[in-house]
Coordinates of C-alpha atoms and ligand atoms in Angstrom, one line a residue:
M171 CA 94.4 -4.6 123.2
I172 CA 96.4 -1.5 123.8
R173 CA 95.6 0.5 127.1
F174 CA 96.7 3.7 128.3
E175 CA 96.5 4.1 132.1
N176 CA 96.7 7.6 133.4
V177 CA 99.2 8.6 131.0
S178 CA 100.7 12.0 130.9
K179 CA 103.5 13.4 129.0
S180 CA 105.3 16.8 129.3
Y181 CA 108.5 17.2 127.0
R182 CA 111.9 18.4 128.5
G183 CA 111.9 21.9 129.7
Q184 CA 107.9 22.4 129.1
Q185 CA 105.7 22.8 132.2
E186 CA 102.4 22.2 130.8
S187 CA 102.0 18.4 130.0
V188 CA 100.8 17.9 126.3
V189 CA 98.9 14.8 127.3
K190 CA 97.0 14.9 130.6
N191 CA 96.2 11.8 132.6
L192 CA 94.7 9.9 129.6
S193 CA 93.1 6.6 130.2
L194 CA 91.8 4.8 126.9
E195 CA 91.3 1.2 126.0
I196 CA 91.8 0.2 122.2
P197 CA 90.4 -3.2 121.4
K198 CA 92.2 -5.7 119.8
G199 CA 91.3 -5.8 116.0
K200 CA 89.4 -2.4 116.0
I201 CA 90.2 0.8 114.2
V202 CA 90.4 3.6 117.0
V203 CA 90.8 7.2 115.7
L204 CA 92.6 10.1 117.7
I205 CA 91.3 13.2 116.4
G206 CA 91.5 16.8 117.8
P207 CA 93.2 20.2 116.5
S208 CA 96.5 20.7 115.7
G209 CA 99.0 20.5 118.5
C210 CA 96.5 18.5 121.1
G211 CA 98.7 15.7 121.5
K212 CA 97.8 13.1 118.8
T213 CA 101.4 12.4 117.4
T214 CA 102.6 12.3 120.8
C215 CA 100.1 9.6 121.8
L216 CA 101.1 7.3 118.8
K217 CA 104.7 7.8 119.7
M218 CA 104.3 6.6 123.2
I219 CA 102.9 3.5 121.9
N220 CA 106.1 2.4 120.1
R221 CA 108.4 4.4 122.3
L222 CA 109.4 6.8 120.3
V223 CA 108.4 9.3 123.1
R224 CA 109.1 8.4 126.7
I225 CA 106.1 8.6 128.8
T226 CA 106.3 11.0 131.9
S227 CA 103.5 9.3 134.3
G228 CA 101.2 6.5 133.8
K229 CA 101.5 3.3 131.8
I230 CA 100.9 1.9 128.4
L231 CA 100.0 -1.8 128.3
I232 CA 100.0 -4.1 125.2
D233 CA 98.0 -7.4 125.9
G234 CA 98.6 -6.6 129.5
E235 CA 102.2 -6.2 129.6
D236 CA 103.7 -2.9 130.4
I237 CA 105.8 -1.5 127.1
T238 CA 108.7 -0.3 129.2
K239 CA 109.3 -3.7 130.2
Q240 CA 109.8 -4.6 126.6
D241 CA 112.7 -4.4 124.3
P242 CA 111.9 -1.2 122.2
I243 CA 113.3 -2.5 118.9
Q244 CA 111.4 -5.6 119.3
L245 CA 108.3 -3.5 120.3
R246 CA 108.5 -1.4 117.2
R247 CA 109.2 -4.2 114.8
N248 CA 105.9 -5.8 116.0
M249 CA 104.0 -2.5 115.0
G250 CA 103.5 -0.9 111.6
Y251 CA 104.0 2.7 111.6
V252 CA 102.8 4.9 108.8
I253 CA 104.0 8.4 109.6
Q254 CA 102.7 12.0 108.9
Q255 CA 103.9 12.6 105.2
T256 CA 104.7 9.1 104.1
G257 CA 108.5 8.5 105.6
I258 CA 109.1 6.7 102.4
F259 CA 113.0 6.4 102.3
P260 CA 114.0 8.5 98.8
H261 CA 117.0 6.7 98.2
M262 CA 115.5 3.3 97.7
T263 CA 113.0 1.7 95.4
V264 CA 109.5 0.7 96.3
R265 CA 110.5 -2.6 96.7
Q266 CA 113.3 -1.7 99.0
N267 CA 111.4 0.4 101.1
I268 CA 108.6 -2.3 101.6
E269 CA 111.1 -5.1 102.3
I270 CA 113.5 -3.3 104.6
I271 CA 112.1 -4.5 107.8
P272 CA 111.5 -8.1 106.7
T273 CA 115.0 -8.1 105.3
L274 CA 116.3 -6.7 108.6
Q275 CA 114.7 -9.5 110.4
R276 CA 116.4 -11.9 108.2
E277 CA 113.1 -13.5 106.9
D278 CA 113.3 -16.0 103.8
K279 CA 114.0 -14.0 100.5
D280 CA 111.7 -16.0 98.5
N281 CA 108.9 -15.5 101.2
I282 CA 109.4 -11.6 101.4
A283 CA 109.2 -11.3 97.5
L284 CA 106.1 -12.9 97.4
N285 CA 104.7 -11.2 100.2
T286 CA 105.6 -8.0 98.7
L287 CA 103.7 -8.8 95.7
R288 CA 100.7 -9.6 97.6
L289 CA 100.9 -6.2 99.5
M290 CA 101.2 -4.3 96.1
E291 CA 98.1 -6.0 95.2
M292 CA 96.4 -5.1 98.4
V293 CA 97.1 -1.6 98.1
G294 CA 96.3 -1.3 94.6
L295 CA 99.7 -0.8 92.7
D296 CA 100.9 -3.0 89.7
P297 CA 104.2 -4.6 90.9
D298 CA 105.5 -4.6 87.5
E299 CA 105.2 -1.2 86.8
Y300 CA 106.0 0.3 90.5
L301 CA 108.2 -2.1 92.2
D302 CA 111.6 -0.7 90.7
R303 CA 110.5 3.0 90.9
Y304 CA 112.1 5.5 93.1
P305 CA 109.9 7.7 95.5
T306 CA 110.2 10.7 93.3
Q307 CA 108.9 8.9 90.4
L308 CA 105.4 8.1 92.4
S309 CA 102.5 10.7 93.0
G310 CA 101.6 11.6 96.3
G311 CA 98.8 8.9 96.6
Q312 CA 100.9 6.1 95.2
L313 CA 103.7 6.9 97.8
Q314 CA 100.8 6.9 100.5
R315 CA 100.0 3.4 99.3
V316 CA 103.6 2.2 99.6
G317 CA 103.7 3.5 103.0
V318 CA 100.6 1.6 104.0
A319 CA 102.3 -1.5 102.4
R320 CA 105.3 -1.2 104.5
A321 CA 103.4 -0.9 107.5
F322 CA 101.8 -4.3 106.8
A323 CA 105.1 -5.9 105.4
T324 CA 106.0 -7.7 108.7
N325 CA 102.3 -8.5 109.4
P326 CA 102.2 -6.9 112.7
E327 CA 99.5 -6.9 115.0
I328 CA 99.3 -3.4 115.7
I329 CA 99.5 -0.5 112.8
L330 CA 100.0 3.1 113.8
M331 CA 98.9 5.6 111.2
D332 CA 99.5 9.4 111.7
E333 CA 97.4 11.3 109.2
P334 CA 98.6 8.9 106.1
F335 CA 96.0 10.4 103.9
S336 CA 96.1 13.8 105.0
A337 CA 98.2 15.3 101.9
L338 CA 96.1 13.7 99.4
D339 CA 93.0 15.0 97.2
P340 CA 89.7 14.0 98.1
I341 CA 89.2 11.4 95.6
T342 CA 92.4 9.4 96.1
R343 CA 92.0 10.0 100.0
A344 CA 88.3 8.3 99.8
Q345 CA 90.0 5.2 97.6
L346 CA 92.6 4.7 100.3
Q347 CA 90.0 4.9 103.2
D348 CA 87.9 2.3 101.1
E349 CA 91.1 0.0 100.8
L350 CA 91.9 0.4 104.4
L351 CA 88.6 -0.7 105.3
F352 CA 88.5 -3.7 102.9
L353 CA 92.1 -4.6 104.1
Q354 CA 90.9 -4.4 107.7
S355 CA 87.8 -6.6 107.0
N356 CA 90.3 -9.5 106.0
V357 CA 93.2 -9.0 108.6
K358 CA 91.6 -7.4 111.7
K359 CA 94.6 -5.5 113.0
T360 CA 94.7 -3.3 116.0
I361 CA 94.9 0.0 114.3
V362 CA 95.3 3.6 115.8
F363 CA 94.6 6.2 113.2
V364 CA 95.1 9.8 113.6
T365 CA 93.4 12.7 111.8
H366 CA 92.1 15.9 111.6
D367 CA 89.2 15.1 109.5
M368 CA 86.0 14.2 111.2
D369 CA 84.6 12.7 108.1
E370 CA 87.4 10.3 107.8
A371 CA 87.2 9.6 111.5
I372 CA 83.4 8.6 111.0
K373 CA 84.0 6.6 108.0
I374 CA 86.7 4.4 109.0
A375 CA 86.7 4.2 113.0
D376 CA 85.1 1.7 115.2
K377 CA 85.6 4.3 118.0
I378 CA 86.8 7.8 118.1
A379 CA 88.8 9.5 120.7
I380 CA 88.2 13.3 120.6
I381 CA 91.2 15.0 122.4
N382 CA 91.4 18.7 123.1
G383 CA 94.7 20.2 124.6
G384 CA 96.0 16.7 125.7
I385 CA 92.7 15.6 127.5
L386 CA 90.4 12.9 126.3
V387 CA 86.8 14.6 125.8
Q388 CA 85.0 11.9 124.6
Y389 CA 85.5 8.3 123.5
D390 CA 82.7 6.6 121.8
T391 CA 81.4 5.0 118.5
P392 CA 81.0 7.5 115.5
E393 CA 77.3 7.1 116.0
R394 CA 77.2 7.9 119.6
I395 CA 79.6 10.9 119.4
M396 CA 77.3 12.3 116.6
K397 CA 74.2 11.6 118.5
E398 CA 75.1 12.5 122.1
P399 CA 78.3 14.8 122.1
A400 CA 79.7 14.6 125.5
N401 CA 79.9 18.7 125.6
E402 CA 79.7 21.8 123.4
Y403 CA 83.4 21.2 122.1
V404 CA 82.5 18.0 120.7
E405 CA 79.2 19.4 119.6
R406 CA 81.2 22.1 117.8
F407 CA 83.8 19.8 116.4
V408 CA 81.2 17.2 114.8
G409 CA 79.1 20.0 113.4
P410 CA 75.3 20.5 113.2
K411 CA 74.4 18.6 110.1
R412 CA 77.0 15.7 110.3
L413 CA 74.4 13.0 111.3
W414 CA 72.7 13.7 107.9
T415 CA 75.7 12.6 106.2
K416 CA 75.3 9.0 107.7
P417 CA 71.6 8.2 107.3
E418 CA 72.5 4.6 108.5
F419 CA 73.1 6.2 112.0
I420 CA 69.6 7.5 112.0
R421 CA 67.5 4.9 113.9
A422 CA 63.8 4.2 113.8
E423 CA 63.7 4.9 117.5
D424 CA 65.2 8.4 117.0
I425 CA 62.6 9.3 114.6
M426 CA 59.3 7.4 115.7
V427 CA 56.3 9.2 117.0
T428 CA 56.3 7.4 120.9
N429 CA 52.8 8.2 121.3
P430 CA 50.7 6.8 118.5
A431 CA 47.1 6.3 118.6
T432 CA 46.2 2.9 120.0
V433 CA 42.9 1.1 121.1
P434 CA 42.6 -2.1 123.3
E435 CA 41.7 -5.3 121.5
D436 CA 38.0 -5.4 123.2
L437 CA 37.2 -1.9 122.2
P438 CA 34.0 -1.5 120.2
V439 CA 34.5 -0.5 116.7
F440 CA 32.3 3.0 117.2
K441 CA 34.8 4.1 120.0
A442 CA 37.6 3.5 117.9
I443 CA 36.2 5.8 115.1
E444 CA 35.7 8.5 117.8
I445 CA 39.2 8.2 118.9
M446 CA 40.4 8.4 115.1
R447 CA 38.2 11.7 114.8
T448 CA 39.6 13.4 117.9
E449 CA 43.3 12.4 117.2
H450 CA 42.9 13.1 113.4
V451 CA 44.4 9.9 112.5
D452 CA 43.0 7.4 109.9
S453 CA 43.9 4.2 111.7
V454 CA 44.8 2.9 115.3
L455 CA 46.9 0.4 116.4
V456 CA 45.2 -2.7 118.3
L457 CA 47.2 -3.7 121.6
D458 CA 46.5 -6.4 124.2
S459 CA 46.7 -5.3 127.9
D460 CA 50.4 -5.7 127.9
R461 CA 51.0 -3.5 124.9
H462 CA 51.6 -6.2 122.5
L463 CA 50.9 -5.2 119.2
L464 CA 48.0 -7.1 117.8
G465 CA 47.0 -5.2 114.5
S466 CA 45.6 -2.2 113.3
V467 CA 42.0 -1.0 112.4
S468 CA 41.6 1.8 109.5
A469 CA 39.1 4.5 109.7
R470 CA 37.6 3.1 106.4
S471 CA 37.3 -0.5 107.6
A472 CA 35.6 0.8 111.0
L473 CA 33.2 3.2 108.9
N474 CA 32.2 0.2 106.5
C475 CA 31.8 -2.4 109.3
A476 CA 28.1 -3.4 109.5
D477 CA 28.1 -3.7 113.2
Q478 CA 29.9 -1.1 115.2
Q479 CA 29.5 -2.7 118.5
V480 CA 32.0 -5.7 117.7
T481 CA 35.5 -5.4 119.1
C482 CA 38.3 -4.1 117.3
A483 CA 39.9 -7.0 117.6
S484 CA 37.5 -8.8 115.4
I485 CA 37.8 -6.3 112.5
M486 CA 41.6 -5.5 112.6
V487 CA 44.3 -6.6 110.2
A488 CA 47.8 -8.0 111.2
P489 CA 50.4 -5.3 110.6
Q490 CA 52.1 -5.8 107.4
E491 CA 55.4 -4.6 108.3
T492 CA 57.1 -3.7 111.6
A493 CA 60.7 -2.7 112.6
A494 CA 63.0 -3.1 115.3
P495 CA 64.0 0.0 117.0
N496 CA 67.7 0.1 115.7
R497 CA 66.4 -0.3 112.0
D498 CA 67.9 2.7 110.0
L499 CA 66.7 5.4 107.8
V500 CA 68.0 3.6 104.5
W501 CA 66.2 0.4 105.7
L502 CA 62.8 2.3 106.6
L503 CA 62.8 4.3 103.2
N504 CA 63.3 1.2 101.3
K505 CA 60.6 -0.7 103.1
F506 CA 58.0 2.2 102.4
N507 CA 59.0 2.2 98.8
E508 CA 58.8 -1.5 98.3
T509 CA 55.8 -2.3 100.1
G510 CA 53.8 0.9 99.7
V511 CA 52.7 0.9 103.2
R512 CA 52.1 4.4 105.1
T513 CA 53.1 3.3 108.7
I514 CA 55.5 0.9 110.3
P515 CA 54.9 0.2 113.9
V516 CA 58.1 -0.1 116.0
I517 CA 58.2 -2.9 118.3
D518 CA 60.7 -4.6 120.7
G519 CA 62.0 -8.0 121.0
S520 CA 58.7 -9.4 122.4
N521 CA 56.5 -7.6 120.1
R522 CA 55.4 -4.7 122.5
L523 CA 54.8 -1.3 120.7
L524 CA 57.4 1.4 121.1
G525 CA 56.4 3.8 118.5
L526 CA 55.2 4.4 114.7
I527 CA 57.0 5.7 111.6
T528 CA 54.8 7.2 109.2
T529 CA 55.7 8.7 105.9
S530 CA 55.0 12.1 107.3
T531 CA 57.5 11.3 110.2
L532 CA 60.1 10.5 107.4
L533 CA 59.5 14.0 105.8
T534 CA 59.8 15.6 109.1
T535 CA 63.1 14.1 109.9
M536 CA 64.3 14.9 106.0
S537 CA 63.0 18.9 106.7
Q538 CA 65.1 18.8 109.6
Q539 CA 67.9 18.0 107.9
F540 CA 67.1 21.0 105.7
S541 CA 66.7 23.3 108.2
A542 CA 69.9 22.3 110.0
D543 CA 71.6 22.9 106.6
S544 CA 70.1 26.5 106.2
R545 CA 70.7 27.4 109.7
K546 CA 74.3 26.8 109.4
E547 CA 74.3 28.8 106.2
A548 CA 72.5 31.7 107.6
A549 CA 75.3 31.5 110.5
E550 CA 78.1 31.6 108.3
Ligands
ATP651 N1 109.9 17.0 120.8 C1 109.2 17.8 121.2 N2 109.7 18.8 122.2 C2 108.8 19.7 122.9 N3 107.5 19.8 122.4 C3 107.1 19.0 121.6 C4 107.5 18.1 121.0 N4 106.9 17.1 120.3 C5 105.8 18.0 120.2 N5 105.7 18.9 121.2 C6 104.6 19.8 121.4 O1 103.6 19.0 122.0 C7 102.4 19.2 121.8 C8 101.6 18.1 121.1 O2 102.4 17.7 119.8 P1 101.9 16.6 118.9 O3 102.8 16.6 117.7 O4 101.4 15.5 119.7 O5 100.5 17.2 118.3 P2 99.4 16.6 117.2 O6 98.1 16.7 117.9 O7 99.9 15.5 116.6 O8 99.5 17.9 116.3 P3 99.2 18.1 114.6 O9 97.8 17.4 114.3 O10 99.7 19.4 114.3 O11 100.0 17.0 113.9 C9 102.6 20.6 120.7 O12 102.4 21.7 121.2 C10 104.1 20.5 120.4 O13 104.6 21.8 120.0
MG652 MG1 101.0 15.2 114.6

């Protein structure tokens, strides 16, 4: 775990600090993305972690230990670092670039060679074809891959990545993001990743730290940043329709109707019919006195019921499908499609009714996306 405690930085000769009283905890094995406009202090933050930049006040702790108490060379060797614009040494081959630090650390030669093969595989470069090439003989995307392989070469706990993919075309960039996520699913490094790009942040981050003018504005999961931006700045930064590019962040509880028509179990059927008429619905949910969901009664079954004095409980059917409040839009759409149901009650862990998703709720949700889109276009 990396912990910033009230960290500030002012560069020599400058009055204003470029990082202001930053406190932040980066959990072990997670990807944390620092994002913010140019000059807001992202690179400075990374470089304070590996002591390429001196902290003016405050502390950074790694696994509880103050980094200023550690030998900086040793500290850096335990951290992979991919810098803005690769930082690959031009006069060395790909192999030499990847092996430079393990070699400096006098690791076993055979092990290093074996590890290099594994790393090349990992970043999707054919070792036979590329290991002996020089950087000028590689494309930008291939160079970035070498940069990533090199950062992993000493198998460090912590990897710092400063806009590692920013110079790439969108397709290569997306590929490298996918590879990083795949890698991370196996190795679980603590990764601090800097970017300008909100889409990239949302895709790869466990948590996003939004920085503006050296101040931490919000530090949260991508989902919460999109749903509950801390202020207008974050809202603008995230953009109005961003949530819609991530349907898995839209949950049943966000879109359900919270006051669906319900009846108590002992209500006579004719009264249920009245309720359906006044509420303009074609079914009601049947609840017990603690709001536990028991079933539903459709208008048709109620009207066809020979004796309309009997209770709703006696003619109800058990719900075919229910959803937990955190089920996402994709899951819900699939359920509606697979089962052909027209409503799905949302219930909590003890079967109490929270709300109802209907096909028309879904349509409304989708059309809001549409109007957010058109509002944005109108504004442009
Ligand atoms: N060595 C330095 N001496 C003086 N000022 C510096 C130094 N390095 C950076 N700065 C200033 O500190 C501020 C933060 O710079 P930093 O490189 O951390 O920003 P950044 O968020 O990484 O920006 P970018 O997105 O453009 O890479 C900037 O105003 C920059 O000019
Ligand atoms: Mg930078």
